[in-house]
JSON list of C-alpha atoms in Angstrom, two decimals:
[
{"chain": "A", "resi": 1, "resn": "UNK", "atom": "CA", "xyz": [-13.01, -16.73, 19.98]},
{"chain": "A", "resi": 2, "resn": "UNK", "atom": "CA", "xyz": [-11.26, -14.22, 17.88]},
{"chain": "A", "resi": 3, "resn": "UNK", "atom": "CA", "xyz": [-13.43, -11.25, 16.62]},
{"chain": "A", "resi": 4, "resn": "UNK", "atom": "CA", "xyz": [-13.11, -12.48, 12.27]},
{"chain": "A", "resi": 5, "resn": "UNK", "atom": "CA", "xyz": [-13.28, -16.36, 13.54]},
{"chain": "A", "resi": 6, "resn": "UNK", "atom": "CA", "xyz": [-16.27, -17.16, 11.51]},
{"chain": "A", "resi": 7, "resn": "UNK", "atom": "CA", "xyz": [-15.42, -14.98, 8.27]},
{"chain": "A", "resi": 8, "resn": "UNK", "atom": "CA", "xyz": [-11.41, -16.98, 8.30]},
{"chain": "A", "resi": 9, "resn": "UNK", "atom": "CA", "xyz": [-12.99, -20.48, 9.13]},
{"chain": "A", "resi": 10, "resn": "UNK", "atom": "CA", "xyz": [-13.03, -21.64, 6.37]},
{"chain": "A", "resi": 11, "resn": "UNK", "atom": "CA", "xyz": [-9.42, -21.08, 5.78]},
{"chain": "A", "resi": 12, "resn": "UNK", "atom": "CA", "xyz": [-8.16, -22.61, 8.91]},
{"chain": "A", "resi": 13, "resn": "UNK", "atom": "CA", "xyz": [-10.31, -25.43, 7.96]},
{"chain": "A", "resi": 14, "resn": "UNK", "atom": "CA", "xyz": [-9.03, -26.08, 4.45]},
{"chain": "A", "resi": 15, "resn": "UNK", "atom": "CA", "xyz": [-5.60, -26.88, 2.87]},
{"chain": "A", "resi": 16, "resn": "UNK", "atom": "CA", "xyz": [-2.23, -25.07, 3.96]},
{"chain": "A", "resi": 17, "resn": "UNK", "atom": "CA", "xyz": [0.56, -25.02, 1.83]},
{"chain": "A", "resi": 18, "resn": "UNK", "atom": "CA", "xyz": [2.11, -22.51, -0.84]},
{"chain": "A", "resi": 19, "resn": "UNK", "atom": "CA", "xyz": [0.29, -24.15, -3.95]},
{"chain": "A", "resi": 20, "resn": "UNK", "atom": "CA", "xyz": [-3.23, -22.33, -2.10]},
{"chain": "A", "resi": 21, "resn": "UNK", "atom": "CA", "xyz": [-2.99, -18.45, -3.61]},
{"chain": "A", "resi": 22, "resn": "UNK", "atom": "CA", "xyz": [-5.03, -15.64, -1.81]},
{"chain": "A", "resi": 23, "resn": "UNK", "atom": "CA", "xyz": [-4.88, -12.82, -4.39]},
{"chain": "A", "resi": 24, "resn": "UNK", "atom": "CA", "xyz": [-6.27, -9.32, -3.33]},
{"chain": "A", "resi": 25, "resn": "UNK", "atom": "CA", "xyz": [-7.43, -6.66, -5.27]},
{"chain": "A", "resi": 26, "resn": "UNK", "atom": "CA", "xyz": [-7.17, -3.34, -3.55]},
{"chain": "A", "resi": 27, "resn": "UNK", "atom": "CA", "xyz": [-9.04, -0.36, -4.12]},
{"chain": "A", "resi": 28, "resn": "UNK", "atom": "CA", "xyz": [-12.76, -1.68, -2.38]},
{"chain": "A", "resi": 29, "resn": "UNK", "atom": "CA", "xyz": [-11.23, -4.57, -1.65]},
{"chain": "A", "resi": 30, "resn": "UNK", "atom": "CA", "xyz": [-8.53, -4.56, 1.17]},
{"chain": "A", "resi": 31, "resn": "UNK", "atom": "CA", "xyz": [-9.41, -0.64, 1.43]},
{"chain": "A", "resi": 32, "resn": "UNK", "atom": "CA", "xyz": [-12.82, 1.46, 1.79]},
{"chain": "A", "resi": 33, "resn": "UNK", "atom": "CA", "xyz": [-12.41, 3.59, -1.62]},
{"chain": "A", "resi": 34, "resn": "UNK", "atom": "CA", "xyz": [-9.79, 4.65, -3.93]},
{"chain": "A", "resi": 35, "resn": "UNK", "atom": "CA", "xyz": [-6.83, 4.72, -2.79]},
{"chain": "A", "resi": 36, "resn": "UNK", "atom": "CA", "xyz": [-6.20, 7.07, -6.15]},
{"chain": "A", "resi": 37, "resn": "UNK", "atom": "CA", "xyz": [-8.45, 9.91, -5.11]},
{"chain": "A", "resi": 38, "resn": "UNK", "atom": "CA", "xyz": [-5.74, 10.65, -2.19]},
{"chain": "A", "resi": 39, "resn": "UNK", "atom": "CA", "xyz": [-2.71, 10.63, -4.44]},
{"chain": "A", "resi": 40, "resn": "UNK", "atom": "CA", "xyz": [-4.75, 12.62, -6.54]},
{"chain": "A", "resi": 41, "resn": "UNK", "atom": "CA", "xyz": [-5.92, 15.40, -4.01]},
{"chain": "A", "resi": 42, "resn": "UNK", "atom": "CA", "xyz": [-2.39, 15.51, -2.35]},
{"chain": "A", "resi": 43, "resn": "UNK", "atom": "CA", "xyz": [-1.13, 16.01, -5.78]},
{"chain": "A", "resi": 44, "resn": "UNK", "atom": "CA", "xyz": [-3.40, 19.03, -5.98]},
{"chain": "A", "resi": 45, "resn": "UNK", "atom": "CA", "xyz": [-2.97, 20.59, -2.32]},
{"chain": "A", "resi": 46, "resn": "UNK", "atom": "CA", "xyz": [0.98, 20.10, -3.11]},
{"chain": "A", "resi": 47, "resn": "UNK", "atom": "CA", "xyz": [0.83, 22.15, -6.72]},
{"chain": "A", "resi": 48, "resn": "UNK", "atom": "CA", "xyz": [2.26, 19.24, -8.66]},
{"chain": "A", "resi": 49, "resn": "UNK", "atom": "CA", "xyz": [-1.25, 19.21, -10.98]},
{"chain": "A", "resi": 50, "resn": "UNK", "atom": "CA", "xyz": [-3.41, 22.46, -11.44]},
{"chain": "A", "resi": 51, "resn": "UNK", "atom": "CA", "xyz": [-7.21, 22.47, -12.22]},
{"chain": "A", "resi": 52, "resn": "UNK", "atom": "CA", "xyz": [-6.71, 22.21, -15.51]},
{"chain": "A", "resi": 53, "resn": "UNK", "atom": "CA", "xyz": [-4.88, 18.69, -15.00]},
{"chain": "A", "resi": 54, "resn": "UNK", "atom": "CA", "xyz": [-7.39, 17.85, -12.49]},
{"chain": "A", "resi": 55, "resn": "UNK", "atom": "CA", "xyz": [-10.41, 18.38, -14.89]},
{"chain": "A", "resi": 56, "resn": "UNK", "atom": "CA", "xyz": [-8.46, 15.82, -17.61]},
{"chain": "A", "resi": 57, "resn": "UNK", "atom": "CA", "xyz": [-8.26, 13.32, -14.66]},
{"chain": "A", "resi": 58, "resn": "UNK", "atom": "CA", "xyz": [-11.87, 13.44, -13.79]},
{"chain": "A", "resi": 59, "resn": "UNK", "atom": "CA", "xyz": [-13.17, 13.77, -17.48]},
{"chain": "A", "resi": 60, "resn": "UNK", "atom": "CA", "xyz": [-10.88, 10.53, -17.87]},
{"chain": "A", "resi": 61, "resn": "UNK", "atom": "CA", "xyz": [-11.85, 8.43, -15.08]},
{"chain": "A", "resi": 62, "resn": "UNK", "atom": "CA", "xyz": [-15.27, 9.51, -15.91]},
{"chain": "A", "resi": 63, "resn": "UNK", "atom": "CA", "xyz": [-14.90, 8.12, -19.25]},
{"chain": "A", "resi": 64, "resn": "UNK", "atom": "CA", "xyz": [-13.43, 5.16, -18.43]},
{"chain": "A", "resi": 65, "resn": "UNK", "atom": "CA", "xyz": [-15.95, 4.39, -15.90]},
{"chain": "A", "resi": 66, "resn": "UNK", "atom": "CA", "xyz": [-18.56, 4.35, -18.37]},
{"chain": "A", "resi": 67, "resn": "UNK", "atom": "CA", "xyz": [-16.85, 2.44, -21.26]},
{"chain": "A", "resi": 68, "resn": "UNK", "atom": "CA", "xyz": [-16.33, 5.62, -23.10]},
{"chain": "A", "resi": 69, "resn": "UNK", "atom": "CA", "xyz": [-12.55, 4.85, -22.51]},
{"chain": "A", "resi": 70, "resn": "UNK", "atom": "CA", "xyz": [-10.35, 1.48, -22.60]},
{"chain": "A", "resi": 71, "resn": "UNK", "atom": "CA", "xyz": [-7.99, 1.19, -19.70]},
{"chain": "A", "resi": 72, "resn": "UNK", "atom": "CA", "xyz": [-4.69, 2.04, -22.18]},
{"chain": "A", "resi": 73, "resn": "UNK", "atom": "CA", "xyz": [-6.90, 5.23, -22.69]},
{"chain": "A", "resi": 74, "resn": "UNK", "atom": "CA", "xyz": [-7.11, 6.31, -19.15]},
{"chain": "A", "resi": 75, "resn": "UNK", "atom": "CA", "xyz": [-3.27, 5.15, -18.62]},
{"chain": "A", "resi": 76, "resn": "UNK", "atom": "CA", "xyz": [-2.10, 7.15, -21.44]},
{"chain": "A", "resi": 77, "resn": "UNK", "atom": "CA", "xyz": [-4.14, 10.04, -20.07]},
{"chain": "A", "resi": 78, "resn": "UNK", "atom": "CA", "xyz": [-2.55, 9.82, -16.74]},
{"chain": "A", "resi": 79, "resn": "UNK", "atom": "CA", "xyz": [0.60, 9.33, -17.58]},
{"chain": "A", "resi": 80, "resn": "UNK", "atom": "CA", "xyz": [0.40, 12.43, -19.74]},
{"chain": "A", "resi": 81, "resn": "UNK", "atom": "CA", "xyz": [-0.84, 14.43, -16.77]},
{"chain": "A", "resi": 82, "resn": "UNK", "atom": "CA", "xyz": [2.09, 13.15, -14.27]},
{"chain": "A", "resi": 83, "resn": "UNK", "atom": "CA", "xyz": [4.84, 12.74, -16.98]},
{"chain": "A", "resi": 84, "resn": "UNK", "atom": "CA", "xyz": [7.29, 15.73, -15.26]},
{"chain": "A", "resi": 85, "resn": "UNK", "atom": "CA", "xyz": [6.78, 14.60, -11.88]},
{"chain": "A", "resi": 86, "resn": "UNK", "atom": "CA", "xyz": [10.01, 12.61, -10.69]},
{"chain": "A", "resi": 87, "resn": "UNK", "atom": "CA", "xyz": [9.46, 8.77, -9.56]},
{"chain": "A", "resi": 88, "resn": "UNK", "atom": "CA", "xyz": [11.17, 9.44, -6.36]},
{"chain": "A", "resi": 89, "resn": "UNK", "atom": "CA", "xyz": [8.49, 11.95, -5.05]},
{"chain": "A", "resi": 90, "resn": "UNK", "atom": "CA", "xyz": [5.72, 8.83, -5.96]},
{"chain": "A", "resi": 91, "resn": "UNK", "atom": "CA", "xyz": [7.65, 6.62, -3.95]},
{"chain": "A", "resi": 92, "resn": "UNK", "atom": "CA", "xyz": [7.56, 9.24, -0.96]},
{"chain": "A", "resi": 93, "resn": "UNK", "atom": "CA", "xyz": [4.24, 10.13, -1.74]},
{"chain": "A", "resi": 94, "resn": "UNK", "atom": "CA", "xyz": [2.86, 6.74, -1.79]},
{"chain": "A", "resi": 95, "resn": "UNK", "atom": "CA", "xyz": [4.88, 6.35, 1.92]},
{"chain": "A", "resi": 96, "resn": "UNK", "atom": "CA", "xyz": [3.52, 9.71, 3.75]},
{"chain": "A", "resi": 97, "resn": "UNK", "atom": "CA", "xyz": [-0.08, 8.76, 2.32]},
{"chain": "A", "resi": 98, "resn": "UNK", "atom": "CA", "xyz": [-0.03, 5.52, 3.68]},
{"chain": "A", "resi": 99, "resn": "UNK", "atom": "CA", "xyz": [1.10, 6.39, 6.71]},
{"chain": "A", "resi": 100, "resn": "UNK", "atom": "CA", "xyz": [-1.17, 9.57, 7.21]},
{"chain": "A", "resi": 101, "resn": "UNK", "atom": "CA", "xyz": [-4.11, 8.16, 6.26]},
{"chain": "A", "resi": 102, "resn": "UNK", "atom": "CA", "xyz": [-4.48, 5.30, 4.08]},
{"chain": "A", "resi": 103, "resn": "UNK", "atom": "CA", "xyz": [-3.73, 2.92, 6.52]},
{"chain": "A", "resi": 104, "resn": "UNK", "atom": "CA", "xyz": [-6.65, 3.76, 8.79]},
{"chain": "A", "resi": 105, "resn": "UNK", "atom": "CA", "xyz": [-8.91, 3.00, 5.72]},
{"chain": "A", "resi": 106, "resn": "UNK", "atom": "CA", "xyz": [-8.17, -0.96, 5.74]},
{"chain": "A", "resi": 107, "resn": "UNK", "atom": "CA", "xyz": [-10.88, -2.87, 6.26]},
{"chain": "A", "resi": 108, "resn": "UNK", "atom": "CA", "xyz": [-10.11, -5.09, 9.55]},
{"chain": "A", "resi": 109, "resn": "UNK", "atom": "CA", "xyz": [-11.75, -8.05, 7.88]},
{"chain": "A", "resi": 110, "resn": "UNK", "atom": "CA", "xyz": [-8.85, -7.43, 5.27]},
{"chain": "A", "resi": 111, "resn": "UNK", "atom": "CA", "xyz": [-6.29, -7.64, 7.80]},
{"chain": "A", "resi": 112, "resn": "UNK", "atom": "CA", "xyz": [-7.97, -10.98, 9.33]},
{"chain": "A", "resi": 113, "resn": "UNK", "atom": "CA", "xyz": [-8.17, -12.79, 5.87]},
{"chain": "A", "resi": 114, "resn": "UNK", "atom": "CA", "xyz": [-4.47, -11.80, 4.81]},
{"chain": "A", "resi": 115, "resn": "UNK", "atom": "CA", "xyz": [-3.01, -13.27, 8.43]},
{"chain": "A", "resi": 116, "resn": "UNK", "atom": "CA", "xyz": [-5.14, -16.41, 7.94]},
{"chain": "A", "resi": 117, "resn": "UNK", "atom": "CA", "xyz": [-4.05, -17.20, 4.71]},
{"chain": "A", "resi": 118, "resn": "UNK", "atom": "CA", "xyz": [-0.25, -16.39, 5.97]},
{"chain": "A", "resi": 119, "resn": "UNK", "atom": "CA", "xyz": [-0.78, -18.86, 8.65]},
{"chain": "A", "resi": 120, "resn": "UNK", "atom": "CA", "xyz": [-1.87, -21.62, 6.50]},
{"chain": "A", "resi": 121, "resn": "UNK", "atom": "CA", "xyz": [1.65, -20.96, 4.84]},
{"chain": "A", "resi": 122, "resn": "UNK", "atom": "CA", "xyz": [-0.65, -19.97, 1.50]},
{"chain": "A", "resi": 123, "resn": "UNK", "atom": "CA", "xyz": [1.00, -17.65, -1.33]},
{"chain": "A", "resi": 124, "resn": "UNK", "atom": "CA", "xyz": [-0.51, -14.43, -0.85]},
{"chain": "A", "resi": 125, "resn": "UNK", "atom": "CA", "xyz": [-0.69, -11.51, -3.38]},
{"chain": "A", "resi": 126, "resn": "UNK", "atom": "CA", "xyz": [-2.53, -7.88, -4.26]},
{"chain": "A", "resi": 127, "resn": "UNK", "atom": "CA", "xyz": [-3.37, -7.87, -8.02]},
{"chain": "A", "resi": 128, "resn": "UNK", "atom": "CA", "xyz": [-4.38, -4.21, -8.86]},
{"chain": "A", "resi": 129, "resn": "UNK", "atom": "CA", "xyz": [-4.47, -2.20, -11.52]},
{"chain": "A", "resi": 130, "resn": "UNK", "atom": "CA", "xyz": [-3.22, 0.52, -8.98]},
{"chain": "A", "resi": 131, "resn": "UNK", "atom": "CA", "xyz": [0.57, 1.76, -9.64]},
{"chain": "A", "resi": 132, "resn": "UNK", "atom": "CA", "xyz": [3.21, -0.13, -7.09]},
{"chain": "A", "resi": 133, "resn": "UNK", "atom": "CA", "xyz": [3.21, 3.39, -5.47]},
{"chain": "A", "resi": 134, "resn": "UNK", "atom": "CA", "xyz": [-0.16, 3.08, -4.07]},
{"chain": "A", "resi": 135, "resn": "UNK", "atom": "CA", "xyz": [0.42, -0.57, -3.47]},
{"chain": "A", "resi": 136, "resn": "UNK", "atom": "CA", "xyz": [3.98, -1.22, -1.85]},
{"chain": "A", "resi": 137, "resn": "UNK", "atom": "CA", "xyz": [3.09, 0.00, 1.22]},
{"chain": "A", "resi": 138, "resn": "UNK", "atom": "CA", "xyz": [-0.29, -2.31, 1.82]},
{"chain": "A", "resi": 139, "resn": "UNK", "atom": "CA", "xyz": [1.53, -4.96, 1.22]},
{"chain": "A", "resi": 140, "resn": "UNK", "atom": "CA", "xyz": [4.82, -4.06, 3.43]},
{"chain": "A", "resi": 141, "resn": "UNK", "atom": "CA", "xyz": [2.39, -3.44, 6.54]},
{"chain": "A", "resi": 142, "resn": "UNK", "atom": "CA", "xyz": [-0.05, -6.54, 5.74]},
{"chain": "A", "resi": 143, "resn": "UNK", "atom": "CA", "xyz": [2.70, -8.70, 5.33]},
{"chain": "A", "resi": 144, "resn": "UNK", "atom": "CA", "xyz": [1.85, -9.97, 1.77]},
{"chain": "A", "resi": 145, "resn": "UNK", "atom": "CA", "xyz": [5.35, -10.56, 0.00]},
{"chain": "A", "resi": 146, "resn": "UNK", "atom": "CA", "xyz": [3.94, -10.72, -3.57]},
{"chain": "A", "resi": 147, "resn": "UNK", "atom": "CA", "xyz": [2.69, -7.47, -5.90]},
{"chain": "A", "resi": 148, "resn": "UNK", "atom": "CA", "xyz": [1.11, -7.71, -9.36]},
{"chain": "A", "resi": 149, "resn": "UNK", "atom": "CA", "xyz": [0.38, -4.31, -10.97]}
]
């Protein structure tokens, strides 16, 4: 019997079909941590945010993580700290990080619930409040054709 058999019987078991949605969230979720803290640590080791920037970031999430900060808040605040770097080096970004080390960090019982709702034919999505950049490439590699973010 497969190694996830118990943890996706209950799929298998109940209704197929695209009307059954599987949404995802992502950060804790499909992946052990934040997959933020590595954009934001490669964006550090690469020069494209000094400490300065890094201390807003942190005070920020800090905030926000303690209701000190709405989430409109800690967008505007990160936007304002990433406003002159280009989209296409996200896109990139979001790629090489994926593929260096992000990918390693999915949770296998992730992997096992995504293919068993695919197999059941059921609409699958990731709904995150993470940017398409740290996103796209979860959902290219687990197969999941629909992003919300």
């Amino acid at each position: 019997m497969a190694l996830h058999s118990q943890l996706t019987k209950e799929i298998r078991n109940g209704p197929s079909g695209s009307k059954v949605g599987a949404f995802f969230d992502l950060d804790r979720t499909i992946v052990a941590g934040f997959s933020a803290v590595a954009f934001v640590r490669d964006a550090l080791l690469q020069g494209q945010i000094g400490p300065a920037q890094l201390l807003q970031t942190l005070t920020s999430a800090v905030r926000f993580q303690t209701g000190r900060l709405g989430c409109s808040g800690l967008l505007a605040d990160t936007a304002a700290t990433l406003r002159d770097i280009p989209e296409d080096h996200f896109v990139a970004m979001g790629e090489r990080l994926y593929d260096d080390s992000l990918a390693g960090d999915v949770y296998p019982e992730s992997r096992a619930l995504v293919q068993a709702h695919r197999r059941r034919g059921h609409t699958v999505a990731i709904v995150s409040s993470a940017t398409r950049y740290q996103i796209e490439p979860f959902a290219r590699d687990l197969g999941i054709p629909h992003v919300l973010c």
